[in-house]
Tab-separated table of C-alpha atoms and ligand atoms in Angstrom:
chain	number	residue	atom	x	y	z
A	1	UNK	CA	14.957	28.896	-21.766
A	2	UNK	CA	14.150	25.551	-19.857
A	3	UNK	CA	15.244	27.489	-16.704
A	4	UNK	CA	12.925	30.244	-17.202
A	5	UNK	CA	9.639	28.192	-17.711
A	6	UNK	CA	10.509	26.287	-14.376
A	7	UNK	CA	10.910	29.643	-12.703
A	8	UNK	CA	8.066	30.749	-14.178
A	9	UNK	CA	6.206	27.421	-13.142
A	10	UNK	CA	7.270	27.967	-9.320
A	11	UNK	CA	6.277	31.426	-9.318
A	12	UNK	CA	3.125	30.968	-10.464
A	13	UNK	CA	2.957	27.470	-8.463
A	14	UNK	CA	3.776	29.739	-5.089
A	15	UNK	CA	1.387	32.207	-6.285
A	16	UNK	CA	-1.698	29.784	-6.690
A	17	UNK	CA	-0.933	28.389	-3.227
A	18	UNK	CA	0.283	30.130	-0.733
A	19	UNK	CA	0.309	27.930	1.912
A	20	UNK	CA	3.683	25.465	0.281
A	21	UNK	CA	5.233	27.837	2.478
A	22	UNK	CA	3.726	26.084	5.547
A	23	UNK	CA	3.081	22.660	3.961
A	24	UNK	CA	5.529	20.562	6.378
A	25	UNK	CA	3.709	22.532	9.715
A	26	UNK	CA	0.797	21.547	7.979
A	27	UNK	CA	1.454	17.721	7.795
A	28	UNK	CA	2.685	17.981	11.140
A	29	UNK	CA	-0.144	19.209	12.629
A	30	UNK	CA	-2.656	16.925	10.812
A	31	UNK	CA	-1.087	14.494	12.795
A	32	UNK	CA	-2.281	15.716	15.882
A	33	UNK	CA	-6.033	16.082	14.843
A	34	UNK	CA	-8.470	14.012	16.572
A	35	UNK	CA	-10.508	11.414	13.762
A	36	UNK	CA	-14.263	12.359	13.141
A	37	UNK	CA	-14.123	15.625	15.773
A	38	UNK	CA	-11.045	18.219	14.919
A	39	UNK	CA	-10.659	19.738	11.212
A	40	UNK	CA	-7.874	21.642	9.257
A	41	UNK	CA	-8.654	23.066	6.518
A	42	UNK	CA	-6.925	24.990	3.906
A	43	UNK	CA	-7.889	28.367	2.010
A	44	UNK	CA	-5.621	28.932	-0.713
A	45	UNK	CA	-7.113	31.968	-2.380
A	46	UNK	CA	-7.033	33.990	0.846
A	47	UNK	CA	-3.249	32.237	1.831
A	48	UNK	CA	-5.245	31.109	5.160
A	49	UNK	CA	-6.196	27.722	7.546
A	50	UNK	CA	-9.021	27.369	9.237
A	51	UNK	CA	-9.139	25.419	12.582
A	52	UNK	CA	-11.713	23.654	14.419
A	53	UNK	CA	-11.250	21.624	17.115
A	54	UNK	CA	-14.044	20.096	18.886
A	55	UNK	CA	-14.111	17.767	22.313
A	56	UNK	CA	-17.123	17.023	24.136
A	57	UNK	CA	-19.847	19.678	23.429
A	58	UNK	CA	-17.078	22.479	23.053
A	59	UNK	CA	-15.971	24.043	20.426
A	60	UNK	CA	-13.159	26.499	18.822
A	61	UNK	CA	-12.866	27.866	14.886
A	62	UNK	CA	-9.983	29.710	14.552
A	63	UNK	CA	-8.925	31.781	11.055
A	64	UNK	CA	-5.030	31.824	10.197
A	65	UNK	CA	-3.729	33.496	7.810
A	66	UNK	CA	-0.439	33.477	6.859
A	67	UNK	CA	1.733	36.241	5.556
A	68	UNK	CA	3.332	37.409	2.337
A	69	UNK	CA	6.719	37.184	4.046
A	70	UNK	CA	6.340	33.726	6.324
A	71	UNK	CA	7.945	33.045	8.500
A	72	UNK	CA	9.502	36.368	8.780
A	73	UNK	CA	6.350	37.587	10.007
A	74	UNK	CA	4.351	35.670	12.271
A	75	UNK	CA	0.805	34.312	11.316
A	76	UNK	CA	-2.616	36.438	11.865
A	77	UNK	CA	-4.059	34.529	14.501
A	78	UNK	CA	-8.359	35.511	14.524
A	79	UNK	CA	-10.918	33.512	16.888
A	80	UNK	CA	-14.121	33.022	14.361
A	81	UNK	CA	-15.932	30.852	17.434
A	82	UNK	CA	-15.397	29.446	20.605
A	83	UNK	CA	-17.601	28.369	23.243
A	84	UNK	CA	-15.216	27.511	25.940
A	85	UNK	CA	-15.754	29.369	29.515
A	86	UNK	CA	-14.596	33.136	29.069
A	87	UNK	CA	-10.906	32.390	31.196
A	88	UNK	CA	-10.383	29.593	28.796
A	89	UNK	CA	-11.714	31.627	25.585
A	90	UNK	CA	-9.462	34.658	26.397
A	91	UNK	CA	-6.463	32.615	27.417
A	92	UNK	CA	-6.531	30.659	24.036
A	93	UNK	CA	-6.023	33.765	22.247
A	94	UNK	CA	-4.248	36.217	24.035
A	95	UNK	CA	-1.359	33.083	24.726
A	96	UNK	CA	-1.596	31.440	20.844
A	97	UNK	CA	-0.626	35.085	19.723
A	98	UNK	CA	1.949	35.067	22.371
A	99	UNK	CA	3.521	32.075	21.486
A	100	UNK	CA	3.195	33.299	17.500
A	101	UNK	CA	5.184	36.801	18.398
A	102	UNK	CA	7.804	34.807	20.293
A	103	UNK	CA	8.545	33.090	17.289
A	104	UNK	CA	9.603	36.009	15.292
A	105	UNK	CA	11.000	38.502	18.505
A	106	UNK	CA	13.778	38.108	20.252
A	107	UNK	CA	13.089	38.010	24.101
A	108	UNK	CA	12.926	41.667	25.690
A	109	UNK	CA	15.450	41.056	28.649
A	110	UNK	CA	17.574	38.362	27.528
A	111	UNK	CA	19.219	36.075	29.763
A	112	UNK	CA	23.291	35.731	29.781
A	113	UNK	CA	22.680	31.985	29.557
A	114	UNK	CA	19.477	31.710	26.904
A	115	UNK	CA	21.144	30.738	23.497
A	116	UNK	CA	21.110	32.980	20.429
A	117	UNK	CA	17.579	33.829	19.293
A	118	UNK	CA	16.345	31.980	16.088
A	119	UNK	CA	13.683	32.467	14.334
A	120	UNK	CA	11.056	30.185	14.044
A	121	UNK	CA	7.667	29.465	11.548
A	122	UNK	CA	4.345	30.028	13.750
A	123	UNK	CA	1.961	28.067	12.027
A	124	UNK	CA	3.242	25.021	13.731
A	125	UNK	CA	3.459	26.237	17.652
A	126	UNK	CA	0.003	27.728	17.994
A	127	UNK	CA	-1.808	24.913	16.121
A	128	UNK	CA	-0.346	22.351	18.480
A	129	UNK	CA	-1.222	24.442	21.569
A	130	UNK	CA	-4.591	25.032	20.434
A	131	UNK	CA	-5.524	21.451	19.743
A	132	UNK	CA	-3.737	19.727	22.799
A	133	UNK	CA	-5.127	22.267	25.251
A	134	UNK	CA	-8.470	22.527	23.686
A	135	UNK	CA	-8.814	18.779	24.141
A	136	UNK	CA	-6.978	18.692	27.712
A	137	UNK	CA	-8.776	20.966	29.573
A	138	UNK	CA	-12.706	19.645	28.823
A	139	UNK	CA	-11.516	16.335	30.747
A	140	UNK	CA	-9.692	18.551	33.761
A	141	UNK	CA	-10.645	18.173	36.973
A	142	UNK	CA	-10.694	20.225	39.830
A	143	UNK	CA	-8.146	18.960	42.436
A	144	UNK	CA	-9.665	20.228	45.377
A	145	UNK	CA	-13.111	18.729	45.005
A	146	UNK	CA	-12.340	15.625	42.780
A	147	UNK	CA	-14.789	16.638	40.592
A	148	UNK	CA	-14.787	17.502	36.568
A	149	UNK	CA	-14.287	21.158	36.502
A	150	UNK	CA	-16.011	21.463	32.751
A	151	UNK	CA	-19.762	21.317	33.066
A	152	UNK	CA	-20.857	18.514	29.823
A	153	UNK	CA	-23.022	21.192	28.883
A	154	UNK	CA	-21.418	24.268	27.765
A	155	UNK	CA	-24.260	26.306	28.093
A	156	UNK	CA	-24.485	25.659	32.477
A	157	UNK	CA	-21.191	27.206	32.494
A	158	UNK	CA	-20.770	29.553	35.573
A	159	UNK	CA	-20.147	33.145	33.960
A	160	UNK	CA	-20.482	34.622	37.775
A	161	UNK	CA	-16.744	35.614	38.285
A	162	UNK	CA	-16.998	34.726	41.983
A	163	UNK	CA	-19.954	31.556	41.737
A	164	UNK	CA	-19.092	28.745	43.603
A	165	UNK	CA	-18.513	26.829	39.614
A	166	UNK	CA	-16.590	29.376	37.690
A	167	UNK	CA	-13.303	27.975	36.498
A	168	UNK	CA	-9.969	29.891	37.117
A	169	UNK	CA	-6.944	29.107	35.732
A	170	UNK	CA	-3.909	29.701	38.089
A	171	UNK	CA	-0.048	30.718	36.770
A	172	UNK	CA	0.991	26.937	36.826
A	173	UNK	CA	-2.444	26.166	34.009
A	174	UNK	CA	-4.316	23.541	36.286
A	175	UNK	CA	-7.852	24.665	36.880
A	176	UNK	CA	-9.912	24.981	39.913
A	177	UNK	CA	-13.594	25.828	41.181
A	178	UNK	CA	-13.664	29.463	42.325
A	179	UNK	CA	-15.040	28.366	45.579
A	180	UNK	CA	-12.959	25.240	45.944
A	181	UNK	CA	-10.038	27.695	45.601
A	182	UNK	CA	-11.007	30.688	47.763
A	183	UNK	CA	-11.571	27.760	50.257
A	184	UNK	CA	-7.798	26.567	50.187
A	185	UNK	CA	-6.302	29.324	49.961
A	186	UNK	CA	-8.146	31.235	52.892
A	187	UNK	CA	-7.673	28.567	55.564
A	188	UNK	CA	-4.305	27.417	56.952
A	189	UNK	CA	-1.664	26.164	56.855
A	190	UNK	CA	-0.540	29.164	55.388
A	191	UNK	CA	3.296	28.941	55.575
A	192	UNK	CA	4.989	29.281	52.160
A	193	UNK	CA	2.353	29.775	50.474
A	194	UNK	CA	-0.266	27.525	48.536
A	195	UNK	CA	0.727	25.460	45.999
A	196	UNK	CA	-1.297	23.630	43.569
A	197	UNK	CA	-2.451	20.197	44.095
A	198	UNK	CA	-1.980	18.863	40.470
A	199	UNK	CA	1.960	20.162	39.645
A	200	UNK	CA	3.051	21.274	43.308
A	201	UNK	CA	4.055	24.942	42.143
A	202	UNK	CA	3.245	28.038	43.885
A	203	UNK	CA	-0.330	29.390	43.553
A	204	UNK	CA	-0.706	32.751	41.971
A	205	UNK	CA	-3.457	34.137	40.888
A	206	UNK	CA	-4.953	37.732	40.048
A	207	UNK	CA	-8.079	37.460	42.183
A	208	UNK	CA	-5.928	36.102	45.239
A	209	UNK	CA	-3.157	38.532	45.928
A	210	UNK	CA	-3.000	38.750	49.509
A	211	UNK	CA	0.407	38.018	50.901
A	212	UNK	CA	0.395	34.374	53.327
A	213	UNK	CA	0.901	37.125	56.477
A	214	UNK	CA	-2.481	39.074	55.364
A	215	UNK	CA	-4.717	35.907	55.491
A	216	UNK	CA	-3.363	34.541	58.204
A	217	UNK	CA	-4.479	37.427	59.903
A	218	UNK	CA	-7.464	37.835	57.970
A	219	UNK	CA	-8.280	33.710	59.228
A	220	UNK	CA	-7.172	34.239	62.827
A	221	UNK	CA	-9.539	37.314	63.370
A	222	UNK	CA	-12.601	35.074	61.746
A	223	UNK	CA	-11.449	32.494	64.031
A	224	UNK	CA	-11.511	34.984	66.814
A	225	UNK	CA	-14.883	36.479	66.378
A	226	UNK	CA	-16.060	33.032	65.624
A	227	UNK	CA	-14.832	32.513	69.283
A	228	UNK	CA	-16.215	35.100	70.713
A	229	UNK	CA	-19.879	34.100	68.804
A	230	UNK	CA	-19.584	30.600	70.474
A	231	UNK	CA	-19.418	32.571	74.067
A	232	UNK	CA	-22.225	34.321	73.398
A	233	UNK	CA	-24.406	31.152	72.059
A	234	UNK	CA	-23.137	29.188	75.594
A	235	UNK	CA	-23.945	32.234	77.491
A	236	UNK	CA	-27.375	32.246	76.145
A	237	UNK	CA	-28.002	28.523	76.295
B	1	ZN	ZN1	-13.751	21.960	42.896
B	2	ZN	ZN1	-0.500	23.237	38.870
């Protein structure tokens, strides 16, 4: 009988709130939350958290809801607000639902070395990434030019894909001025690529994927008719 009312007490305990299924991620997490500017907030009746994480004068809310059968099934990752610049908005989401899926699938191709896939809880992973990287990258600078590559004010944010300001993110995550970029990687030394200034790897990008042979040749014929311009001007003079 005594048995029976606890069960009945947990069910209905598990029932009321959800989120015990998540608590220890939870505590975690609150750990990482920045005093006075980042929030974490839970929503019982709807089994959900609600983030906001806030440096400078940007800002992301993000809705989480987690699932009947946690951690079996990852959590429902939903942006509610953001005002980051539109690389950094996208990337947020598109990579904190990545790293959610990864923690219930088993890679595609697996490796012969990778050990055996085991299944993780999500709430944890993407609420870390979200709050260190939403914090990070404000205060990134721009290697090439020295300079902070976050405007203060969100609002002057370069939304031109190819202005001089706007931010891109290469493979390796450090961040760069579309200009200072375009800059480095169309002038030499070209061998073996370009690699990035703040980590050393290789520089990919989608809007640069000429091959190290096609702007060299690219730079040598500017160089050429540059030349050839210079003639002309002494010619003249
Ligand atoms: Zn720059
Ligand atoms: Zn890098």
């Amino acid at each position: 009988m005594y048995v029976l009312h606890v069960l009945r007490f947990v069910r209905s305990f598990i029932d009321e709130n959800p989120l015990c299924c998540c608590s220890e991620e939870i505590s975690n997490v609150k750990k990482k939350l920045i005093e006075g500017t980042d929030e974490l907030k839970l929503r019982q009746k709807t089994s959900s958290v609600v983030l906001k994480v806030k440096e400078g004068q940007y800002y992301l809310k993000y809705n989480l809801t987690v699932p009947e059968n946690y951690p079996d099934q990852q959590i429902k990752i939903e942006e509610k607000d953001c005002n980051y610049p539109p690389v950094f908005k996208r990337w947020f989401l598109a990579q904190s639902v990545e790293i959610a899926r990864q923690c219930v699938e088993p890679p595609k191709k697996k490796k012969p070395k990778d050990p055996p896939f085991v299944l993780r809880p999500s709430m944890e992973p993407v609420v870390s990434f979200l709050i260190d990287e939403a914090h990070r990258y404000v205060n990134s600078e721009c290697k090439m030019c020295r300079k902070k590559a976050f405007p203060d004010d969100p609002k002057t944010v370069e939304l031109d894909e190819y202005g001089a300001l706007h931010l891109e993110r290469v493979y390796c995550g450090h961040v760069y001025h579309h200009k200072c970029l375009d800059t480095y990687i169309k002038t030499p030394p070209f061998q073996k690529g370009k690699m990035c200034h703040t980590c050393g790897s290789r520089i990919f990008h989608d809007k640069w994927k000429l091959t190290a042979e096609t702007v060299e040749a690219r730079w040598a014929h500017k160089q050429a008719k540059q030349r050839e311009l210079d003639e002309v001007v002494d010619f003249l003079s």
